[in-house]
Short mmCIF file of C-alpha atoms and ligand atoms in Angstrom, two decimals:
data_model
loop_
_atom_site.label_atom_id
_atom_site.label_comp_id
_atom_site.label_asym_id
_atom_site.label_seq_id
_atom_site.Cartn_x
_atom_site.Cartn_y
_atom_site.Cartn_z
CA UNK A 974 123.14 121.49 162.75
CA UNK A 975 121.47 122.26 165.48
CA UNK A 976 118.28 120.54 167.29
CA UNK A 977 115.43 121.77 169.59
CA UNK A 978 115.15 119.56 172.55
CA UNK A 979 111.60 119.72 172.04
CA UNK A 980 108.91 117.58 172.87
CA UNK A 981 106.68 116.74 169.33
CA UNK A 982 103.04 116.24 169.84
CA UNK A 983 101.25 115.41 167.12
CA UNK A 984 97.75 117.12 165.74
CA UNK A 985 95.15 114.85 165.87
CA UNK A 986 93.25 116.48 163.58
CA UNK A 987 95.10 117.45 160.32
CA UNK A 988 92.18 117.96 158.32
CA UNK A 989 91.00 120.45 161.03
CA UNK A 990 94.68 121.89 161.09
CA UNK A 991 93.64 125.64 159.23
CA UNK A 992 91.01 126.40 161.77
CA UNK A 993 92.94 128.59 164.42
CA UNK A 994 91.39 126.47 167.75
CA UNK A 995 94.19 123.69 166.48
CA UNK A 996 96.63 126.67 166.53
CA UNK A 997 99.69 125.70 168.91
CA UNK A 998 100.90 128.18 171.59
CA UNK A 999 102.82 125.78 173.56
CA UNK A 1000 106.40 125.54 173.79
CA UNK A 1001 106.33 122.70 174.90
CA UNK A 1002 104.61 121.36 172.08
CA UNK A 1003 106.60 123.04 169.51
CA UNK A 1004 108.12 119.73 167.33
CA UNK A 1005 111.34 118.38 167.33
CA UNK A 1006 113.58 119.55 164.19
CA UNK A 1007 116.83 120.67 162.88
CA UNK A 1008 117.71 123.74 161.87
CA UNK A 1009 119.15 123.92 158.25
CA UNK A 1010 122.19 125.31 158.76
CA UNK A 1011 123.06 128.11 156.51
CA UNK A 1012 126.45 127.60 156.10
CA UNK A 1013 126.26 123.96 154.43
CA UNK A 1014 125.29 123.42 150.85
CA UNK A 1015 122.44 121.51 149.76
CA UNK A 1016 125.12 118.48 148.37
CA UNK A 1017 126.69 119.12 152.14
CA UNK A 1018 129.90 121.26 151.41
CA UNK A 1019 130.96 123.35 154.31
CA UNK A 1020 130.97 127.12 153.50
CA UNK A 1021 133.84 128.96 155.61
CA UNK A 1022 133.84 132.21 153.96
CA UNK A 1023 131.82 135.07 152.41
CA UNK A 1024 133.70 134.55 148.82
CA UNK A 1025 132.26 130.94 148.85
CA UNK A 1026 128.56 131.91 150.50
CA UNK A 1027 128.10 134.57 147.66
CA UNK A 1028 129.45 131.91 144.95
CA UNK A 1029 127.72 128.70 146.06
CA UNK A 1030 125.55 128.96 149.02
CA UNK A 1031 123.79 132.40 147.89
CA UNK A 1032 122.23 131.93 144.62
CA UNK A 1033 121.25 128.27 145.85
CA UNK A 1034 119.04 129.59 148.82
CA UNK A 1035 117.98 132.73 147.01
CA UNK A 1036 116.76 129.86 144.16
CA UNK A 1037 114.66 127.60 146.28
CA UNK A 1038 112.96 130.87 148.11
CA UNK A 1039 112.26 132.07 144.51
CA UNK A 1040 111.06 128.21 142.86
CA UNK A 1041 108.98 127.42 145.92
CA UNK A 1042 108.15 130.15 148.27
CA UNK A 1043 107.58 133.37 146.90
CA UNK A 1044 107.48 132.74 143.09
CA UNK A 1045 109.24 134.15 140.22
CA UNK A 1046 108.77 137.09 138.50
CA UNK A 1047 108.23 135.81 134.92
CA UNK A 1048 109.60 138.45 132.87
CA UNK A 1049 110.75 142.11 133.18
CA UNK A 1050 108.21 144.83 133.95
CA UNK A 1051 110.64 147.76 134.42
CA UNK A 1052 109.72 150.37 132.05
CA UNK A 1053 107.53 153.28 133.39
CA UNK A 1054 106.36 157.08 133.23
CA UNK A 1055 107.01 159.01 136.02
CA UNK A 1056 104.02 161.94 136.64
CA UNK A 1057 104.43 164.17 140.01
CA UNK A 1058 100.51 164.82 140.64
CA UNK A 1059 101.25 166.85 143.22
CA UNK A 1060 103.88 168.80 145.61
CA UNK A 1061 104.64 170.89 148.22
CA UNK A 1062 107.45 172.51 150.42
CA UNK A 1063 105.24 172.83 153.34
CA UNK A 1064 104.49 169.72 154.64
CA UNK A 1065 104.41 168.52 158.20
CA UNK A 1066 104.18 171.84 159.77
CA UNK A 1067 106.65 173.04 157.67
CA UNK A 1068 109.81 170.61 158.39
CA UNK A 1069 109.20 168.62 155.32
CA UNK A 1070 108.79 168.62 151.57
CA UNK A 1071 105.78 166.43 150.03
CA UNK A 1072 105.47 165.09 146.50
CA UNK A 1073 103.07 162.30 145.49
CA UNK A 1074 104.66 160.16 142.06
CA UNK A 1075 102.62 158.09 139.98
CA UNK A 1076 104.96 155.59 137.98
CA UNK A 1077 103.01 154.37 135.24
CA UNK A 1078 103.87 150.20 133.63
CA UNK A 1079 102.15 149.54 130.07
CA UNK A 1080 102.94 145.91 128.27
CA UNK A 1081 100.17 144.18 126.55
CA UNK A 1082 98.06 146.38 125.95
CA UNK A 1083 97.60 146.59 130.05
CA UNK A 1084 97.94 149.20 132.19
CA UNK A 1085 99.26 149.63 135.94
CA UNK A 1086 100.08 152.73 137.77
CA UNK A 1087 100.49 153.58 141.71
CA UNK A 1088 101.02 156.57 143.34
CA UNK A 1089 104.25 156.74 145.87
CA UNK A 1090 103.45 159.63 148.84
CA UNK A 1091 106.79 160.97 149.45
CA UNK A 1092 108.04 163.34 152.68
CA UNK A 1093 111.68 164.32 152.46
CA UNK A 1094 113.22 166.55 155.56
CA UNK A 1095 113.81 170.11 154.21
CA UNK A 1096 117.04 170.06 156.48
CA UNK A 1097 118.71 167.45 154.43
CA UNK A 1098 119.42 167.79 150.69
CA UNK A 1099 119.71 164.18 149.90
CA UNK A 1100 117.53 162.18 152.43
CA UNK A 1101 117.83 158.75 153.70
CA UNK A 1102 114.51 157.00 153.07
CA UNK A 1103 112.09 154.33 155.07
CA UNK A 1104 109.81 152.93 152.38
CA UNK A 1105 107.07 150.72 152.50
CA UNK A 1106 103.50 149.80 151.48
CA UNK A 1107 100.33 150.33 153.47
CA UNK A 1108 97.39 148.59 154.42
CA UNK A 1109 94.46 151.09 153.30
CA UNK A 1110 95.89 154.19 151.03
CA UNK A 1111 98.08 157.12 151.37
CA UNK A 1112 95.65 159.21 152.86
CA UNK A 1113 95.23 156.80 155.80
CA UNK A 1114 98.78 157.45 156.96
CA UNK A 1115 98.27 161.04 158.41
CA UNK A 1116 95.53 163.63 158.84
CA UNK A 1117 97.30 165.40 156.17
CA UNK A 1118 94.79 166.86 153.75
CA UNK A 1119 96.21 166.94 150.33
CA UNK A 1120 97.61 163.45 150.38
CA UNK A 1121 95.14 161.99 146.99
CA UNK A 1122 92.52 159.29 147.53
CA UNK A 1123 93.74 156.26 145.71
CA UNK A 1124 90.42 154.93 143.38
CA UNK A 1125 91.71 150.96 143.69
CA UNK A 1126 90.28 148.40 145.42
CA UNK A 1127 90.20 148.03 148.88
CA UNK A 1128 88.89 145.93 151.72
CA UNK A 1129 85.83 147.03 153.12
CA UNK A 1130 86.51 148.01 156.79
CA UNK A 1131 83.43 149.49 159.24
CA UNK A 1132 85.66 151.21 161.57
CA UNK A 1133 87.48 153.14 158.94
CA UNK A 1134 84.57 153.89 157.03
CA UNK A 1135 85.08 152.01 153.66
CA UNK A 1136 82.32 150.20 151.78
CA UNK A 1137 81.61 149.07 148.76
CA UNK A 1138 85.24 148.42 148.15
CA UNK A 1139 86.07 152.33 147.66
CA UNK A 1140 88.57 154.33 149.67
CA UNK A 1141 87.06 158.25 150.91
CA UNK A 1142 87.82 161.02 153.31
CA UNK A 1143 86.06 159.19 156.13
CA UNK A 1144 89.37 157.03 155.89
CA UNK A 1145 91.96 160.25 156.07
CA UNK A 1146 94.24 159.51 159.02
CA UNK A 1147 92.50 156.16 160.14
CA UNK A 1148 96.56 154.79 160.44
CA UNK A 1149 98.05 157.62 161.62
CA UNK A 1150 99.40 155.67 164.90
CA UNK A 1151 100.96 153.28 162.78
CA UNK A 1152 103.20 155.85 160.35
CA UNK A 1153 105.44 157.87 163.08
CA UNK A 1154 106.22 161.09 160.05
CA UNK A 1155 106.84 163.26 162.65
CA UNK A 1156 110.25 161.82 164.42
CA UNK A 1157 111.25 159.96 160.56
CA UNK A 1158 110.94 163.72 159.80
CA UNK A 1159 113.23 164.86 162.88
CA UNK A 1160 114.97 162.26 162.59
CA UNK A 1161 116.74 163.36 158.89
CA UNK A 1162 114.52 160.74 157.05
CA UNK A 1163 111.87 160.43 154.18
CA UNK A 1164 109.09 158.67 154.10
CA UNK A 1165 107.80 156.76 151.11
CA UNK A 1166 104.95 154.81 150.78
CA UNK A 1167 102.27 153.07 148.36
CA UNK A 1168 98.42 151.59 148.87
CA UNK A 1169 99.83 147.89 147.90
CA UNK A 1170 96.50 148.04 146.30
CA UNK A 1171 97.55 149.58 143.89
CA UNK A 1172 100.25 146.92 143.46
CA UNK A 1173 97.73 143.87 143.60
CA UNK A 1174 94.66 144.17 145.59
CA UNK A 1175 94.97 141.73 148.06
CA UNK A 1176 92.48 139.25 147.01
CA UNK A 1177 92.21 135.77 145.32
CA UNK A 1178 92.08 136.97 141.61
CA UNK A 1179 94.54 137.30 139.55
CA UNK A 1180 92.96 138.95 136.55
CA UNK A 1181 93.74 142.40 138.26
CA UNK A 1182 96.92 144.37 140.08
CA UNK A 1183 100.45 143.96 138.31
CA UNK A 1184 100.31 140.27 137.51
CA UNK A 1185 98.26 140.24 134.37
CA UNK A 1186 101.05 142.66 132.77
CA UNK A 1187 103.09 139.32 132.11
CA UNK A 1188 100.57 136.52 131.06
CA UNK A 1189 101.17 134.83 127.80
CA UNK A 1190 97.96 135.35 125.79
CA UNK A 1191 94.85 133.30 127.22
CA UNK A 1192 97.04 133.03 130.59
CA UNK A 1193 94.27 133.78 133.94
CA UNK A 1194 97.00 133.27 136.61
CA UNK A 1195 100.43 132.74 137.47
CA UNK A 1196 101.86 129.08 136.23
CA UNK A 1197 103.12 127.10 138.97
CA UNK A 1198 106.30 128.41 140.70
CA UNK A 1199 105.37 132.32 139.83
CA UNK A 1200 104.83 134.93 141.48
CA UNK A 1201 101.85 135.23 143.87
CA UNK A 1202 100.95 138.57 145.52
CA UNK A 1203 104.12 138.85 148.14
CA UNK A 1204 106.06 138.63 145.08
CA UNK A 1205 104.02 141.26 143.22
CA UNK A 1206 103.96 143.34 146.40
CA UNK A 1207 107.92 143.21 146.78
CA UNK A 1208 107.84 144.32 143.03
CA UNK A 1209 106.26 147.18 143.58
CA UNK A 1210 108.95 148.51 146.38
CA UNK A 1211 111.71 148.00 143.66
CA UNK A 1212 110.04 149.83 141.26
CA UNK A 1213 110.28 152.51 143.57
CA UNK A 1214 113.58 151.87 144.38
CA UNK A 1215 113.99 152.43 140.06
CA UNK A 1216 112.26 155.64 140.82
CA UNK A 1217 114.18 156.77 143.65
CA UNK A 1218 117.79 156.88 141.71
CA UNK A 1219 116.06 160.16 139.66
CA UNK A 1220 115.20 162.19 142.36
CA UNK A 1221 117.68 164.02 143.75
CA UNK A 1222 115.82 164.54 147.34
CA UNK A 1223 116.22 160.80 147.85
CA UNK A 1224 119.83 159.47 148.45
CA UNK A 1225 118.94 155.90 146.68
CA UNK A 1226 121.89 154.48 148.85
CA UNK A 1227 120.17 154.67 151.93
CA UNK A 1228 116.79 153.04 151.67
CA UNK A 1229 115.56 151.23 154.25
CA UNK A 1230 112.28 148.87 153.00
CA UNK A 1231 109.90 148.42 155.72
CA UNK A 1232 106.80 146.28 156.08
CA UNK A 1233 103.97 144.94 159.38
CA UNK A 1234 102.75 141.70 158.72
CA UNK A 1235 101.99 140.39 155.12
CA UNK A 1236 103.67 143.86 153.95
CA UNK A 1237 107.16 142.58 155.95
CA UNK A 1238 106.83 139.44 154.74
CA UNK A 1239 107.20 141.69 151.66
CA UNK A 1240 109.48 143.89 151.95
CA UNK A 1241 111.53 140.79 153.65
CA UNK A 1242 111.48 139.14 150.21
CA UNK A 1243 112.47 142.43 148.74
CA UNK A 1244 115.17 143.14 150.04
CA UNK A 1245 116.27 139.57 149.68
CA UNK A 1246 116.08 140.32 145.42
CA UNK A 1247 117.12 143.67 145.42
CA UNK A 1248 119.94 144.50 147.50
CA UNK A 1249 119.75 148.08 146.31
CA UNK A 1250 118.22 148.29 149.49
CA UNK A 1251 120.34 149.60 151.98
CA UNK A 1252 118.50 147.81 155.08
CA UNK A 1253 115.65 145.76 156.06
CA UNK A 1254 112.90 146.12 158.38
CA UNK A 1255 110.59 143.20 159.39
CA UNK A 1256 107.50 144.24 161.65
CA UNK A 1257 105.60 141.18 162.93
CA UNK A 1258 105.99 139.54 159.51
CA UNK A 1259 105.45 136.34 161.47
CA UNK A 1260 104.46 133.17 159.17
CA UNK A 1261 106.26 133.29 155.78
CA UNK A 1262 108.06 136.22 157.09
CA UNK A 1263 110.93 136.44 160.02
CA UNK A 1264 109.08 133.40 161.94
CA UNK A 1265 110.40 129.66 161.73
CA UNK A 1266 107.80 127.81 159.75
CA UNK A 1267 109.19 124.09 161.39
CA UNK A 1268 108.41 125.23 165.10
CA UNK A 1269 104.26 125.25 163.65
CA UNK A 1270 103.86 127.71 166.55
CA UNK A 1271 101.05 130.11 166.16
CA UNK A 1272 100.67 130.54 162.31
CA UNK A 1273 101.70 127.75 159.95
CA UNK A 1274 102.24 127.13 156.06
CA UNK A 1275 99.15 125.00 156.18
CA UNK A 1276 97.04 127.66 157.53
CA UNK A 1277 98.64 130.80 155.47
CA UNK A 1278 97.86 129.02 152.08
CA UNK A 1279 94.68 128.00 152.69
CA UNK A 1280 93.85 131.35 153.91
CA UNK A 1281 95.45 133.17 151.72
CA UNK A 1282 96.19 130.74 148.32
CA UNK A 1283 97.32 134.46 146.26
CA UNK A 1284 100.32 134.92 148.47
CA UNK A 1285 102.90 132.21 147.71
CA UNK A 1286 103.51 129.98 144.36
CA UNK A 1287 101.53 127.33 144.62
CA UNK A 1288 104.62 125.12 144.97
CA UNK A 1289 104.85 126.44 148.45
CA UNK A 1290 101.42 123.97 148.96
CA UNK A 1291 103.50 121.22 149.28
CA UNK A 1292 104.61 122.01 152.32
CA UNK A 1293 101.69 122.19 153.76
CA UNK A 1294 101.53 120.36 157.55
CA UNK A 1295 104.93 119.04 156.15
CA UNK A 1296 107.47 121.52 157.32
CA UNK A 1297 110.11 118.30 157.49
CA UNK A 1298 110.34 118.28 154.14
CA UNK A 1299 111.40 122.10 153.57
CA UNK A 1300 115.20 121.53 153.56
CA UNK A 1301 115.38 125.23 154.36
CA UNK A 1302 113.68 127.49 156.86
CA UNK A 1303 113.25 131.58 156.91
CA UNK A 1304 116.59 132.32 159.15
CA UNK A 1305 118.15 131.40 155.52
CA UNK A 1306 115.98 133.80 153.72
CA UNK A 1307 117.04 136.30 156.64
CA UNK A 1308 120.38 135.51 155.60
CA UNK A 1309 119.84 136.48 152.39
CA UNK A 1310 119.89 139.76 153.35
CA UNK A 1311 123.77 139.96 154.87
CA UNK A 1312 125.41 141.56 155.13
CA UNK A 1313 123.49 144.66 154.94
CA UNK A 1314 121.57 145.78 158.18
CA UNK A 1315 118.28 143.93 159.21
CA UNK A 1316 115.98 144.66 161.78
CA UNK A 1317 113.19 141.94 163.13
CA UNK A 1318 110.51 143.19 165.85
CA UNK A 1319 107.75 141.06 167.21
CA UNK A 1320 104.87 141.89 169.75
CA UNK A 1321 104.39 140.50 172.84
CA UNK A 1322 101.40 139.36 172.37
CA UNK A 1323 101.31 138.48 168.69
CA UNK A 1324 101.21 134.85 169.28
CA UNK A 1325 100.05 134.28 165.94
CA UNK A 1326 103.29 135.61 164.70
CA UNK A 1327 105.13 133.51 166.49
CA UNK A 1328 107.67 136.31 168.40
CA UNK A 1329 110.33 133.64 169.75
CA UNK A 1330 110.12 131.74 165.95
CA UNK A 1331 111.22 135.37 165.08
CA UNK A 1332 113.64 135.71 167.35
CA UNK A 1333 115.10 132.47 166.69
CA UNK A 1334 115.61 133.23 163.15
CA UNK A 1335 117.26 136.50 163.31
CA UNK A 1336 119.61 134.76 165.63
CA UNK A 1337 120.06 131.46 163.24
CA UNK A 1338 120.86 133.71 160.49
CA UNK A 1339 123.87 135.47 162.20
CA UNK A 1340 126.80 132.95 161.02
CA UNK A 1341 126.59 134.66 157.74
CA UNK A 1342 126.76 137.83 158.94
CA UNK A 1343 129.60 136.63 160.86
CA UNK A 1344 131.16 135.61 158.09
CA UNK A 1345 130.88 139.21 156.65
CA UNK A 1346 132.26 140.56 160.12
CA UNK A 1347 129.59 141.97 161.18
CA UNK A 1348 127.54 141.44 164.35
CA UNK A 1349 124.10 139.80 164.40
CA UNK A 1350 122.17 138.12 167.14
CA UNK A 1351 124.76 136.27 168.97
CA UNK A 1352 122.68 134.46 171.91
CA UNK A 1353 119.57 132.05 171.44
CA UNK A 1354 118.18 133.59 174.51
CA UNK A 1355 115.44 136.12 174.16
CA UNK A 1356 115.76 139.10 175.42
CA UNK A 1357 113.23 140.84 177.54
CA UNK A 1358 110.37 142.74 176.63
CA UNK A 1359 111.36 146.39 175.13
CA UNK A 1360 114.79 145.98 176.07
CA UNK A 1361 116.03 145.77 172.14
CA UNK A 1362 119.65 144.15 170.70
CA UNK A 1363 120.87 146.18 167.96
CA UNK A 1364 123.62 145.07 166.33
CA UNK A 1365 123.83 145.13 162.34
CA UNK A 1366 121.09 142.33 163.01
CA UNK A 1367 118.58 143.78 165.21
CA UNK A 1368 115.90 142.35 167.03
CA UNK A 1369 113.20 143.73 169.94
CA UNK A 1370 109.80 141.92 171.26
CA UNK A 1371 108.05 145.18 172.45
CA UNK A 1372 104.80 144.77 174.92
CA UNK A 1373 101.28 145.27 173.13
CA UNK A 1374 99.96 143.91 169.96
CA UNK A 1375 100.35 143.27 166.16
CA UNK A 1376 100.53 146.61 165.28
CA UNK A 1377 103.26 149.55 164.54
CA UNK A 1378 104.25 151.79 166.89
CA UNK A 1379 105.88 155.06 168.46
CA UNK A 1380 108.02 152.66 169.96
CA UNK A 1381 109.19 150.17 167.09
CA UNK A 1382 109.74 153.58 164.83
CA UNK A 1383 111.54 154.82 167.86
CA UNK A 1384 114.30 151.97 167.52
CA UNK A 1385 114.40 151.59 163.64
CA UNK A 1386 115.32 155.48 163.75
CA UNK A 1387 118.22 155.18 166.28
CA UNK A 1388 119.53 152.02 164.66
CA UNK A 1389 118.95 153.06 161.58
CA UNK A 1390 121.11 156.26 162.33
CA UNK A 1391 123.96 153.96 163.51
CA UNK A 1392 123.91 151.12 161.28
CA UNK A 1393 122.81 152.42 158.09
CA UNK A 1394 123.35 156.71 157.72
CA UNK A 1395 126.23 157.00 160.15
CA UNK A 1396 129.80 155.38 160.19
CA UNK A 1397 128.89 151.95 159.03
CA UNK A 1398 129.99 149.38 161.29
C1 GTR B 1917 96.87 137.59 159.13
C2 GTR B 1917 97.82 136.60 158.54
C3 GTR B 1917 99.22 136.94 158.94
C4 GTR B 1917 99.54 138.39 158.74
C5 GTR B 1917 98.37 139.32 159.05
C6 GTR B 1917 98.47 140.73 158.51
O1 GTR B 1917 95.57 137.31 158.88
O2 GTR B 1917 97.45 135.33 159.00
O3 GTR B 1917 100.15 136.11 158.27
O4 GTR B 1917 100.02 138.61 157.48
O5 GTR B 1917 97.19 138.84 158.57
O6 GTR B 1917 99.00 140.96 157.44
O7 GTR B 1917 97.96 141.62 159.20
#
């Protein structure tokens, strides 16, 4: 165990504690805690080897995330009809291959479908694939014309054109600086992705997106310790992970799930439950996601659940401005993930996110992936600004914003090349 020689100041205003002018961005003020240290069990047994974390110390972490973070999935929802609505060979001036899936889930009398966008390089038979959801449909990814207008829900956004809650052309390409196709195409790898509103719109109400599919009868929302919308969200990937192993473009060995901000904190928690997936990407996942929740720097469990009560279980309330009680932090859910390849990128000026709770984590989750043999984050000093580590962990703090760019795809290609297509380490 480890402690931050940290000075503690306490919040004189608790109730106040969810409106963002209480938000901490001192260091100095960041409180004084221990860090749960992966490698002991909760009944304080040492673990010493990867035999013993993957018996004992795997399925007891992987059970407290699931009870009181994210939520459980409370039944199986795996059963689906694939339709290809559309596809071409000339896509991306002609480098790539495009095909947009719907998968279709039917149980009580409810429907759910979503549409995955797929790119595959033409130059590769079998293609190593980034997947991940997006923020405002398909079509906002790239200016590419035929990519279909999803009809869910969405949030209504002035700058990209979308009222009334309904996605249109004046959206097409709005994200494009966020989706680099271009070098994933040159690079040898597909592109997936899905409007997570098709998933579960990403709103307070549980009596839409995939949820409802597993209510008893009479049932309006998750029972305590279920599945909020991260949960639902991280579904959805897997589902196209299910896909993935019948199409023969995709090689479903090499899928790397990638998420910014709520969407890593999603595709965080799935690859945590599905380790079909080759690697992990976190982008600014921050709060809930990469970032330590005891440091209360920047975001903090408080504030994320009263902000946004659909994303956790509600069990994950009762931590709420009482971090000290979570015997567990998210370097363990990091470590979850070992020893397959992760990747965690901040901004340098995503306070909110918390970019050194971040960088912390990745590095207090490297004794497990030490114990594997492999290399993670070995110091618990920062490195500078867009000068990245990449070891089978990986970690960069690039300047600019919360956002995804040229640059972050830049280094999750090359690493990925390394660490997850080429000779594995
Ligand atoms: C913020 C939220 C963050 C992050 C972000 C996003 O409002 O507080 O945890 O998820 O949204 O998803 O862009």
């Amino acid at each position: 165990m480890r402690t931050f020689k940290l000075f503690l100041i306490f919040s004189i205003c608790i109730h106040m504690a969810f409106s963002q002018s209480d938000t901490n961005y001192d260091e100095s003020k960041v409180p004084l805690f221990e860090v749960p240290d992966p490698l002991t069990s909760f009944s304080g047994e040492k673990i010493n080897n990867a035999q013993d974390w993957a018996r004992e110390r795997k399925p007891e972490l992987l059970q407290f995330f699931e009870k009181k973070v994210y939520g459980k999935v409370p039944g199986k929802l795996d059963d689906f009809s694939v339709k290809v609505l559309e596809h071409s060979d000339q896509a991306i001036n002609g480098k790539a291959k495009r095909k947009q899936v719907e998968l279709t889930f039917e149980r009580n009398s409810k429907k759910l479908s979503f549409t995955i966008l797929i790119y595959t390089p033409k130059k590769v038979a079998k293609a190593p694939v980034f997947l991940g959801h997006n923020f405002y449909g398909n079509h906002t990814i790239s200016t590419d014309e035929n990519v279909i207008i999803s009809k869910a829900w969405a949030r209504n956004n002035e700058t990209f054109g979308i009222e009334e809650n309904k996605l249109s052309e004046k959206s097409r390409g709005v994200r494009s600086s966020r989706w680099a196709i271009e070098k994933i195409i040159d690079g040898g790898f597909g592109l997936a992705t899905i409007y997570y509103g098709e998933v579960d719109p990403d709103k307070n109400d549980f009596s839409d997106g995939v949820h409802r599919l597993l209510y008893d009868e009479q049932q309006q929302e998750p029972n305590t310790g279920e599945w909020g919308s991260i949960a639902g969200w991280a579904w959805g990937l897997s589902r196209a992970m299910d896909y993935f192993s019948q199409d023969s473009e995709i090689d479903e060995s090499q899928v790397i799930v990638f998420g910014h901000s709520r969407l890593g904190k999603a595709s965080l928690w799935a690859g945590v439950t599905d380790t079909r997936f080759a690697a992990v990407i976190s982008n600014d996942s921050g709060c809930g996601g990469a970032a330590l929740s005891k440091r209360r720097y920047g975001e903090t469990i408080n504030v994320i659940n009263n902000s946004f009560p659909h994303w956790f279980c509600r069990n994950f309330r009762s931590y709420n401005e009482n971090e000290e009680a979570l015997p567990v932090d998210q370097h363990q859910l990091l470590a979850l993930i070992a020893p397959r390849p992760l990747y965690v990128a901040s901004a340098q000026e995503d306070r909110w996110a918390d970019p050194h709770g971040e960088f912390l984590s990745a590095h207090y989750a490297t004794p497990v992936y030490t114990l594997f043999g492999k290399e993670g984050i070995p110091s618990n000093k920062m490195p500078e600004t867009n000068k990245p580590i990449q070891n089978t962990v990986a970690y960069h703090v690039r300047t600019g914003k919360h956002d995804v760019t040229d640059y972050d795809w830049e280094q999750y290609i090359s690493w990925a090349k390394k660490f997850v297509v080429g000779p594995k380490n």
